[in-house]
C-alpha atoms as a PDB file:
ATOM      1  CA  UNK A   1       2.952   5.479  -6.106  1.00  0.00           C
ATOM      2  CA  UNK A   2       2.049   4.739  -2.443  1.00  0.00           C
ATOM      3  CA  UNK A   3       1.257   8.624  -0.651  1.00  0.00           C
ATOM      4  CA  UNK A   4       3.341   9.436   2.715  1.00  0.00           C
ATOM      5  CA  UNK A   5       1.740  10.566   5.952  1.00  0.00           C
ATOM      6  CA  UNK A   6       2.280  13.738   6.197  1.00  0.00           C
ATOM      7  CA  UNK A   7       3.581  15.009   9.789  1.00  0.00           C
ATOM      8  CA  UNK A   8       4.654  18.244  10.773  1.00  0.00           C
ATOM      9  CA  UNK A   9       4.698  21.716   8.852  1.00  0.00           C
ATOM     10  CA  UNK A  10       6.914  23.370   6.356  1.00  0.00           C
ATOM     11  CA  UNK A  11       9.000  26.233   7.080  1.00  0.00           C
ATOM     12  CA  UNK A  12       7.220  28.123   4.455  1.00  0.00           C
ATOM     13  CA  UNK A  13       3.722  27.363   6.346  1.00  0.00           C
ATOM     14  CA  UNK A  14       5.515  28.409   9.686  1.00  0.00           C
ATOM     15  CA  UNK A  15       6.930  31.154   8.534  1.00  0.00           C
ATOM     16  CA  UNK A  16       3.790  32.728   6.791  1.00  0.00           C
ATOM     17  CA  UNK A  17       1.609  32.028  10.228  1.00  0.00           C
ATOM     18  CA  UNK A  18       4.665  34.051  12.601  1.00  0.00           C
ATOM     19  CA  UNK A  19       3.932  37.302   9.471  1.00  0.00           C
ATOM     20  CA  UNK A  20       0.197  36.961   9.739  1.00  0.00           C
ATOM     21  CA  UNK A  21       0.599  36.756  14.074  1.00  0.00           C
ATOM     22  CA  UNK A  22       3.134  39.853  13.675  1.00  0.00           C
ATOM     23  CA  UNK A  23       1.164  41.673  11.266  1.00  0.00           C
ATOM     24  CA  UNK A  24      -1.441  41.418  14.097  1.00  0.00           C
ATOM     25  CA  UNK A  25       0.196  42.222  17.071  1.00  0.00           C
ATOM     26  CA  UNK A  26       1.621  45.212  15.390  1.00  0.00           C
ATOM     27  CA  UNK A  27      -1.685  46.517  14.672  1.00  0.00           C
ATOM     28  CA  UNK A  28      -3.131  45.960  18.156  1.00  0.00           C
ATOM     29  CA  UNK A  29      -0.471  46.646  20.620  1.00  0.00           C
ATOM     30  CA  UNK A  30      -0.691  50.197  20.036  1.00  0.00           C
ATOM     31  CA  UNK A  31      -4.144  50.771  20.362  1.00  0.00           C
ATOM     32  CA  UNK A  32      -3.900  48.403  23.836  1.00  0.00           C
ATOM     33  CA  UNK A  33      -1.290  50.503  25.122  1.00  0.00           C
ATOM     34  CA  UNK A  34      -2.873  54.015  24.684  1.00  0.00           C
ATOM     35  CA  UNK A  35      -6.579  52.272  26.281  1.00  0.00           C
ATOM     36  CA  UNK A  36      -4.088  51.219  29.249  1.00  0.00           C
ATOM     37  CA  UNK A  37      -2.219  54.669  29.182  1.00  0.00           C
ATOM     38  CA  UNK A  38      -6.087  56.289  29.200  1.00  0.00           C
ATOM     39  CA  UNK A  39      -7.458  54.484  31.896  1.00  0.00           C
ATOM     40  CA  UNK A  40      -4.559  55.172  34.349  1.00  0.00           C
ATOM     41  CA  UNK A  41      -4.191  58.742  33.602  1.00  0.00           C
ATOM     42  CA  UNK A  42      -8.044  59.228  33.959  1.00  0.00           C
ATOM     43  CA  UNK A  43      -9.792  60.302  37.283  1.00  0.00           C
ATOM     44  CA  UNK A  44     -12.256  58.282  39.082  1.00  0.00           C
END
Protein backbone atom coordinates (compact mmCIF):
# COMPACT_ATOMS: atom_id res chain seq x y z
CA UNK A 1 0.00 0.00 0.00
CA UNK A 2 1.63 3.29 -1.14
CA UNK A 3 0.79 6.15 2.03
CA UNK A 4 -0.95 9.59 0.84
CA UNK A 5 0.38 13.03 1.71
CA UNK A 6 -1.52 14.19 4.04
CA UNK A 7 -2.75 17.99 3.55
CA UNK A 8 -5.05 19.88 5.50
CA UNK A 9 -6.94 19.06 8.89
CA UNK A 10 -9.99 17.15 9.86
CA UNK A 11 -13.03 18.67 11.08
CA UNK A 12 -12.70 16.73 14.20
CA UNK A 13 -9.02 18.33 14.74
CA UNK A 14 -10.61 21.82 13.89
CA UNK A 15 -13.27 21.52 15.81
CA UNK A 16 -11.48 20.33 19.09
CA UNK A 17 -8.77 23.42 18.65
CA UNK A 18 -12.06 26.27 18.27
CA UNK A 19 -13.34 24.24 22.16
CA UNK A 20 -9.86 24.41 23.59
CA UNK A 21 -9.53 28.49 22.10
CA UNK A 22 -13.23 29.01 23.59
CA UNK A 23 -12.67 27.25 26.68
CA UNK A 24 -9.87 29.89 26.98
CA UNK A 25 -11.27 32.97 26.10
CA UNK A 26 -14.13 32.23 28.36
CA UNK A 27 -11.92 31.94 31.22
CA UNK A 28 -9.92 35.12 30.54
CA UNK A 29 -12.23 37.66 29.20
CA UNK A 30 -13.75 38.15 32.44
CA UNK A 31 -10.94 38.64 34.49
CA UNK A 32 -9.59 41.27 31.48
CA UNK A 33 -12.67 43.10 31.66
CA UNK A 34 -12.95 43.72 35.47
CA UNK A 35 -8.68 44.75 35.37
CA UNK A 36 -9.98 47.27 32.52
CA UNK A 37 -13.21 48.21 34.54
CA UNK A 38 -10.56 48.72 37.74
CA UNK A 39 -8.16 50.78 36.18
CA UNK A 40 -10.68 53.31 34.73
CA UNK A 41 -12.75 53.64 37.75
CA UNK A 42 -9.54 54.14 39.91
CA UNK A 43 -8.04 57.65 40.78
CA UNK A 44 -4.71 58.78 39.80
Amino acid sequence: MKMQNFNGFTLAEVLITLGIIGVVAAMTIPTLLTNIRNKELKPN
